[in-house]
Coordinates of C-alpha atoms and ligand atoms in Angstrom, one line a residue:
M278 CA 0.2 0.2 0.0
K279 CA 3.1 2.8 0.9
R280 CA 4.8 1.5 -2.1
K281 CA 1.6 1.9 -4.0
M282 CA 1.4 5.7 -3.0
K283 CA 4.8 6.6 -3.4
Y284 CA 4.4 5.7 -6.8
I285 CA 1.6 7.4 -7.4
G286 CA 3.1 10.5 -5.7
M287 CA 6.4 10.2 -8.2
V288 CA 4.0 9.9 -11.3
S289 CA 2.0 13.4 -10.5
I290 CA 5.2 14.7 -9.2
L291 CA 6.7 13.9 -12.9
F292 CA 3.3 15.6 -14.2
V293 CA 3.5 18.4 -13.2
V294 CA 7.2 18.9 -13.8
L295 CA 6.5 18.3 -17.5
G296 CA 3.3 20.3 -17.3
C297 CA 5.3 23.3 -16.2
Q298 CA 8.2 22.4 -19.0
Q299 CA 5.2 22.6 -21.2
K300 CA 3.5 25.8 -20.5
N301 CA 6.9 27.4 -20.4
A302 CA 8.0 26.5 -23.9
T303 CA 4.9 27.3 -24.9
K304 CA 4.5 31.0 -23.7
A305 CA 3.9 33.9 -25.5
K306 CA 5.6 36.7 -24.6
D307 CA 2.6 39.3 -23.9
E308 CA 0.9 35.8 -22.4
P309 CA 2.2 34.9 -20.0
A310 CA 1.8 31.8 -18.0
M311 CA -1.4 31.5 -16.0
T312 CA -0.9 30.4 -12.1
M313 CA -1.9 30.7 -9.3
H314 CA 0.3 32.9 -7.2
M315 CA -0.8 33.3 -3.6
D316 CA -2.2 29.9 -2.0
S317 CA -5.9 30.5 -0.6
N318 CA -5.5 27.9 2.4
A319 CA -2.8 29.5 3.8
F320 CA -4.3 33.2 3.5
A321 CA -7.2 32.2 5.5
G322 CA -7.6 32.7 8.7
K323 CA -9.6 34.3 11.4
I324 CA -9.1 37.9 12.9
N325 CA -11.5 39.1 15.7
D326 CA -13.2 35.9 15.7
Q327 CA -14.0 36.4 12.0
E328 CA -13.4 35.0 9.0
V329 CA -10.4 36.7 6.4
H330 CA -10.3 35.5 2.5
L331 CA -8.0 35.8 -0.5
F332 CA -10.0 36.6 -3.3
E333 CA -8.6 36.9 -6.9
L334 CA -9.3 38.8 -10.0
K335 CA -7.5 38.2 -13.1
N336 CA -7.6 38.6 -16.9
K337 CA -6.8 37.3 -19.8
R338 CA -3.5 39.2 -20.3
G339 CA -1.7 37.3 -17.1
V340 CA -2.9 39.8 -14.7
H341 CA -3.5 38.7 -11.2
A342 CA -5.4 41.3 -8.5
Y343 CA -5.1 39.4 -5.1
L344 CA -7.6 40.9 -2.6
T345 CA -8.8 40.2 1.3
N346 CA -11.8 41.4 2.8
F347 CA -10.0 42.7 6.3
G348 CA -9.1 46.4 5.4
A349 CA -10.5 45.6 1.5
R350 CA -6.9 45.5 0.5
I351 CA -5.0 44.9 -2.2
V352 CA -2.3 41.9 -1.6
G353 CA -0.7 40.9 -4.2
L354 CA -0.5 42.6 -7.9
W355 CA 1.0 40.2 -11.1
V356 CA 1.6 42.1 -13.8
P357 CA 4.0 41.5 -17.2
D358 CA 7.3 42.9 -17.8
K359 CA 9.1 44.0 -20.7
Q360 CA 10.0 40.3 -21.0
G361 CA 6.4 38.9 -20.3
N362 CA 7.1 37.8 -17.1
L363 CA 4.7 38.7 -14.2
R364 CA 6.5 40.5 -11.4
D365 CA 4.5 41.4 -7.9
V366 CA 4.7 45.2 -7.6
V367 CA 2.8 45.4 -4.4
L368 CA 3.9 44.7 -0.9
G369 CA 1.9 42.3 1.6
F370 CA 2.0 39.5 3.5
A371 CA 1.6 35.9 3.0
K372 CA -0.7 35.3 5.6
A373 CA -4.1 37.0 6.5
T374 CA -3.1 37.4 10.1
D375 CA 0.2 39.2 9.3
Y376 CA -2.1 42.3 8.5
N377 CA -3.2 42.7 11.9
N378 CA -0.4 44.7 13.2
P379 CA -0.4 48.1 14.3
A380 CA 4.0 48.3 13.8
E381 CA 2.3 47.6 9.9
P382 CA -0.6 48.7 9.1
Y383 CA -1.3 50.0 5.6
F384 CA -0.1 47.9 3.1
G385 CA -2.3 47.8 0.2
T386 CA -5.2 48.7 2.6
I387 CA -8.2 51.4 2.1
V388 CA -7.9 54.5 4.4
G389 CA -10.6 56.0 6.0
P390 CA -13.0 57.4 6.8
F391 CA -10.5 60.1 6.8
G392 CA -6.8 59.8 4.4
N393 CA -3.8 61.2 5.7
R394 CA -3.7 63.8 8.3
I395 CA -6.1 65.7 10.6
A396 CA -4.4 68.4 12.5
K397 CA -4.0 67.8 16.1
G398 CA -7.1 65.3 15.7
T399 CA -9.6 68.1 16.0
F400 CA -12.1 69.6 13.3
Q401 CA -15.6 71.5 13.4
L402 CA -18.3 71.3 11.7
D403 CA -21.8 73.3 12.6
G404 CA -19.7 74.8 14.9
Q405 CA -19.7 71.5 16.6
S406 CA -15.9 70.1 17.8
Y407 CA -15.3 66.9 17.7
Q408 CA -12.1 65.1 18.9
L409 CA -10.5 62.1 17.5
P410 CA -7.5 59.6 18.7
V411 CA -4.1 60.7 17.9
N412 CA -2.1 57.9 16.5
N413 CA 0.6 59.9 14.8
G414 CA 2.5 62.3 17.0
S415 CA 0.0 65.0 17.9
N416 CA -2.3 64.1 14.7
T417 CA -4.6 61.8 13.4
L418 CA -3.5 59.6 10.6
H419 CA -5.6 57.4 8.7
G420 CA -9.0 57.4 10.0
G421 CA -7.0 56.7 13.8
F422 CA -5.8 53.7 15.3
N423 CA -8.6 51.1 14.2
G424 CA -9.7 53.5 10.5
V425 CA -11.0 50.9 8.1
H426 CA -7.9 49.5 7.8
F427 CA -8.7 47.1 10.6
A428 CA -12.0 46.6 9.3
N429 CA -13.6 43.3 8.2
W430 CA -15.6 44.2 5.2
T431 CA -18.0 42.3 3.6
V432 CA -18.0 40.4 0.2
K433 CA -21.5 42.2 -1.8
S434 CA -20.4 40.8 -5.2
K435 CA -17.8 39.2 -6.7
N436 CA -16.9 37.7 -10.3
D437 CA -13.4 37.0 -11.9
S438 CA -13.1 40.7 -12.9
S439 CA -15.0 42.5 -9.9
I440 CA -15.5 42.3 -6.0
T441 CA -17.3 45.1 -4.2
F442 CA -16.7 45.1 -0.5
A443 CA -18.9 46.8 2.1
Y444 CA -18.4 48.5 5.8
T445 CA -20.2 50.8 8.0
L446 CA -18.3 52.1 10.5
P447 CA -20.4 52.7 13.3
D448 CA -21.6 56.9 14.5
R449 CA -18.2 58.0 16.6
S450 CA -16.0 55.1 15.9
E451 CA -12.7 57.1 16.2
G452 CA -14.4 59.6 17.0
F453 CA -16.3 60.3 13.4
P454 CA -19.7 61.7 13.6
G455 CA -22.2 59.3 11.6
N456 CA -23.0 55.8 11.1
I457 CA -21.0 56.2 7.2
A458 CA -21.7 53.2 5.1
M459 CA -18.7 52.3 2.5
E460 CA -18.1 50.4 -0.6
V461 CA -15.4 50.0 -2.3
T462 CA -15.3 48.2 -5.8
Y463 CA -11.8 46.7 -7.0
G464 CA -12.6 46.2 -11.2
L465 CA -9.8 44.9 -13.5
N466 CA -10.2 44.9 -17.1
E467 CA -8.5 43.6 -20.4
E468 CA -6.3 46.8 -20.6
N469 CA -4.3 45.5 -17.9
E470 CA -6.3 48.9 -16.1
L471 CA -7.4 48.3 -12.2
T472 CA -9.6 50.5 -10.7
I473 CA -10.7 50.9 -7.6
A474 CA -14.3 52.9 -7.1
Y475 CA -15.4 54.3 -3.9
Q476 CA -18.8 55.1 -2.3
A477 CA -20.4 56.6 1.0
Q478 CA -23.1 57.8 2.7
S479 CA -23.6 58.8 6.3
D480 CA -26.3 59.7 8.8
K481 CA -24.9 62.6 9.9
K482 CA -22.8 65.3 8.5
T483 CA -19.0 64.2 8.8
V484 CA -15.5 64.4 6.6
I485 CA -14.8 61.7 4.1
N486 CA -11.4 60.9 2.0
L487 CA -11.1 57.6 1.3
T488 CA -7.8 56.3 -1.1
N489 CA -5.8 53.0 -1.0
H490 CA -2.6 52.8 0.3
A491 CA -0.8 50.3 -2.0
Y492 CA 3.5 50.2 -1.3
F493 CA 4.1 49.9 -5.0
N494 CA 7.9 48.8 -6.4
L495 CA 7.5 48.3 -9.8
N496 CA 10.7 46.0 -10.4
G497 CA 8.9 43.9 -8.0
E498 CA 8.4 43.4 -4.0
G499 CA 11.6 43.4 -2.4
S500 CA 13.7 43.7 -5.2
G501 CA 15.7 46.8 -3.9
S502 CA 15.6 50.2 -3.6
I503 CA 12.7 52.7 -5.6
L504 CA 15.2 55.8 -6.0
N505 CA 16.1 54.1 -9.7
H506 CA 12.0 54.3 -10.6
Q507 CA 11.1 57.7 -12.8
I508 CA 8.5 59.0 -12.1
R509 CA 6.0 61.9 -13.2
L510 CA 3.2 64.1 -11.5
F511 CA 1.1 66.2 -13.0
A512 CA 0.8 68.9 -10.8
D513 CA 3.1 71.8 -11.1
E514 CA 1.9 73.0 -7.2
F515 CA 2.2 71.1 -4.1
T516 CA 0.6 71.9 -0.5
P517 CA 4.1 72.8 1.9
V518 CA 4.0 71.6 4.9
D519 CA 4.3 71.9 8.9
S520 CA 7.3 69.7 11.0
T521 CA 4.7 67.5 11.9
L522 CA 3.3 67.1 7.9
I523 CA 0.0 69.3 8.5
P524 CA 0.2 71.6 5.1
T525 CA 0.4 75.3 5.8
G526 CA -2.8 76.3 4.0
K527 CA -0.3 77.5 0.6
L528 CA 0.1 76.1 -2.5
E529 CA 3.6 76.3 -3.6
K530 CA 4.7 75.9 -7.3
V531 CA 7.3 72.9 -7.8
I532 CA 9.1 74.5 -10.7
G533 CA 13.0 74.4 -9.5
T534 CA 12.4 72.7 -6.4
P535 CA 13.0 69.2 -5.7
F536 CA 9.1 68.8 -6.0
D537 CA 9.4 69.4 -9.6
F538 CA 8.2 65.8 -11.0
T539 CA 6.7 67.8 -14.3
V540 CA 9.4 66.0 -16.1
K541 CA 9.8 62.5 -15.6
K542 CA 12.6 61.8 -13.1
A543 CA 14.0 59.3 -11.1
I544 CA 12.7 59.5 -7.4
G545 CA 16.2 59.6 -6.0
R546 CA 17.3 62.0 -8.1
D547 CA 17.0 65.3 -5.7
I548 CA 15.9 63.6 -2.8
N549 CA 18.6 64.3 -0.2
A550 CA 19.0 68.2 -1.4
N551 CA 19.2 70.4 1.5
D552 CA 15.2 71.6 1.3
R553 CA 13.0 72.0 4.3
Q554 CA 10.5 69.9 2.8
L555 CA 12.2 67.5 2.3
F556 CA 13.4 67.5 6.1
Y557 CA 9.9 67.3 7.8
G558 CA 9.2 64.3 5.4
K559 CA 12.4 62.7 5.8
G560 CA 12.1 62.5 1.8
Y561 CA 9.1 63.0 -0.3
D562 CA 5.5 63.1 2.5
H563 CA 3.8 65.3 0.4
N564 CA 0.4 66.1 -1.2
F565 CA 0.8 67.3 -4.7
V566 CA -2.2 69.8 -6.7
L567 CA -3.5 68.0 -9.6
N568 CA -3.5 70.2 -12.9
K569 CA -6.4 68.7 -13.7
Q570 CA -5.3 67.9 -17.1
K571 CA -8.4 65.6 -18.7
E572 CA -7.8 62.0 -19.8
G573 CA -11.3 60.8 -20.3
G574 CA -13.5 61.5 -18.0
W575 CA -10.0 61.4 -15.0
Y576 CA -7.0 63.2 -14.7
K577 CA -4.1 62.2 -15.1
A578 CA -2.3 61.9 -11.7
A579 CA 1.1 60.3 -12.5
Q580 CA 3.0 57.9 -14.5
V581 CA 6.0 55.5 -13.0
T582 CA 8.4 53.3 -13.9
G583 CA 10.5 50.7 -13.0
D584 CA 13.8 50.7 -14.2
Q585 CA 14.8 47.1 -13.8
S586 CA 11.3 45.6 -14.9
G587 CA 10.2 48.1 -17.6
I588 CA 6.4 48.0 -16.3
V589 CA 4.9 51.3 -16.2
M590 CA 2.1 52.5 -14.2
D591 CA -0.2 55.4 -14.9
I592 CA -2.7 57.0 -12.2
L593 CA -5.8 58.9 -13.2
T594 CA -8.1 59.8 -10.5
E595 CA -11.1 62.2 -9.8
E596 CA -9.5 63.4 -6.6
P597 CA -8.0 66.8 -6.5
G598 CA -4.4 65.9 -5.4
I599 CA -2.1 62.8 -4.7
Q600 CA 0.2 61.9 -1.8
F601 CA 3.8 61.1 -3.0
Y602 CA 5.2 58.7 -0.1
S603 CA 8.5 57.6 -0.8
G604 CA 8.9 54.9 2.1
N605 CA 10.9 56.9 4.2
F606 CA 9.6 55.6 7.3
M607 CA 10.1 51.7 6.1
N608 CA 12.6 49.7 8.6
E609 CA 12.4 46.0 8.6
K610 CA 9.5 45.6 10.9
V611 CA 8.1 42.7 9.2
Q612 CA 8.7 40.1 6.5
L613 CA 7.4 40.3 3.2
K614 CA 5.1 37.4 1.4
N615 CA 8.5 36.4 -0.5
G616 CA 10.3 36.7 2.7
K617 CA 12.0 39.7 1.9
K618 CA 12.1 42.5 4.8
D619 CA 10.5 46.2 3.7
S620 CA 13.7 47.4 3.5
F621 CA 14.0 51.6 3.9
R622 CA 12.3 53.1 0.6
T623 CA 12.0 50.1 -1.0
A624 CA 8.3 50.9 -2.1
F625 CA 6.7 54.2 -2.9
C626 CA 2.8 55.1 -2.1
L627 CA 1.0 57.1 -4.8
E628 CA -2.6 58.1 -3.3
P629 CA -4.8 59.9 -5.1
Q630 CA -7.5 61.7 -2.7
H631 CA -8.4 65.4 -1.0
F632 CA -5.6 67.6 0.7
P633 CA -4.3 66.3 4.0
D634 CA -6.3 68.3 7.1
S635 CA -9.4 69.6 4.2
P636 CA -11.3 69.3 7.6
N637 CA -9.7 72.6 9.0
Q638 CA -8.6 74.4 5.6
S639 CA -11.3 76.6 4.3
N640 CA -9.4 76.9 1.0
F641 CA -8.8 73.1 0.7
P642 CA -11.6 71.2 -1.5
S643 CA -13.9 70.2 1.1
T644 CA -14.3 66.7 2.7
V645 CA -17.6 67.3 4.0
L646 CA -20.4 64.4 3.2
I647 CA -23.8 65.5 4.5
P648 CA -26.8 63.4 5.4
G649 CA -28.3 62.4 1.8
Q650 CA -25.2 62.7 -0.2
I651 CA -23.7 60.3 -2.3
Y652 CA -19.9 60.5 -2.1
K653 CA -18.5 59.0 -5.3
T654 CA -14.8 59.1 -6.5
K655 CA -12.5 56.6 -8.6
S656 CA -8.9 56.2 -9.8
L657 CA -7.2 53.9 -11.9
Y658 CA -3.9 52.0 -12.1
R659 CA -3.0 51.2 -15.9
F660 CA -0.3 49.0 -16.4
S661 CA 1.6 48.7 -19.6
V662 CA 5.5 48.4 -20.4
Y663 CA 8.0 51.1 -21.7
Ligands
BGC245 C1 1.6 59.1 4.9 C2 3.3 58.9 5.6 C3 3.2 57.7 6.3 C4 2.4 56.9 5.5 C5 2.4 55.5 6.4 C6 1.3 57.9 4.6 O1 0.3 58.2 3.8 O2 1.9 60.3 4.3 O3 4.0 59.8 6.4 O4 4.3 57.7 7.1 O5 1.1 56.5 5.1 O6 2.1 54.1 5.8

């Protein structure tokens, strides 16, 4: 019996090996082999007594996006490089339970109800003051300690090309007024475009600023520094900050400064310049004011190219700004999917959003949501090769 099992085992290994060779031999350059890149059984688990699962979106050109309901986050994103091989361009963890970690809570997640900072965690609506817990020096960052990144979202609908997550943040959770009902839909099409559509409603006047916090490395997760990635931002202005990274309220021209990405340049070219803003951010950690240059129904926001992979990511959005963060606080706290560490500046984030601290800055586009109004916004990430 034992011998028979051993024999069956060896025969199946042989078939798998032959199968793989066959697949590689017939693989066309623009049609990467379809493989399952993440193990859904190993990934699944329970967080706060609720089940967490792995979901997959895929298209015919080989792109695979992996998502989970914990934080409604992207955990893996495999796209073809210039050789036609797939690379995973987002940082993440191999197991769902690893995401329940206050030391590194934002990989790929939806942040909200208010992405980025609110000064001193306080704001006013109709003369009433609201105080949020402060979790970032003297300020509130990304919705506080228990923003939606630590929520177990439910799956409202799912097919091969789209998934909708839903979550209602109860009134006064993390201090925000209103029961805020949110929906986030990820969609993948045959043009290698991943869209994220956001929707929210509240039964009390509140503030909202949802975005996705993927950490990208277009050469592949864990493949070293991002300083040689080329980046272009469609922004002639940015919002300078104080030493706690709260915008001063001014809009400043980028021309002639290290913040000028209007022409493509390496992320690292000016990152060590002697500049007060770079000193405050420990690198780039700033909101750029988009020029509102239209492409279809979108604003052009950013274009980034991986120097080794040739993978190009275009970001288009309906949002007025984009936060560019060059991974300055990454310091090998955690282990990634592929076993590598999250070393300093081995990923960057580009978060399309309203401007930080908008609830306290009357000259910034409003982030107020009133009952009866539906908050709707979307952003698109297009992958191609150079
Ligand atoms: C913020 C950074 C912060 C990072 C955390 C970014 O959106 O601007 O200051 O360290 O998120 O992942």
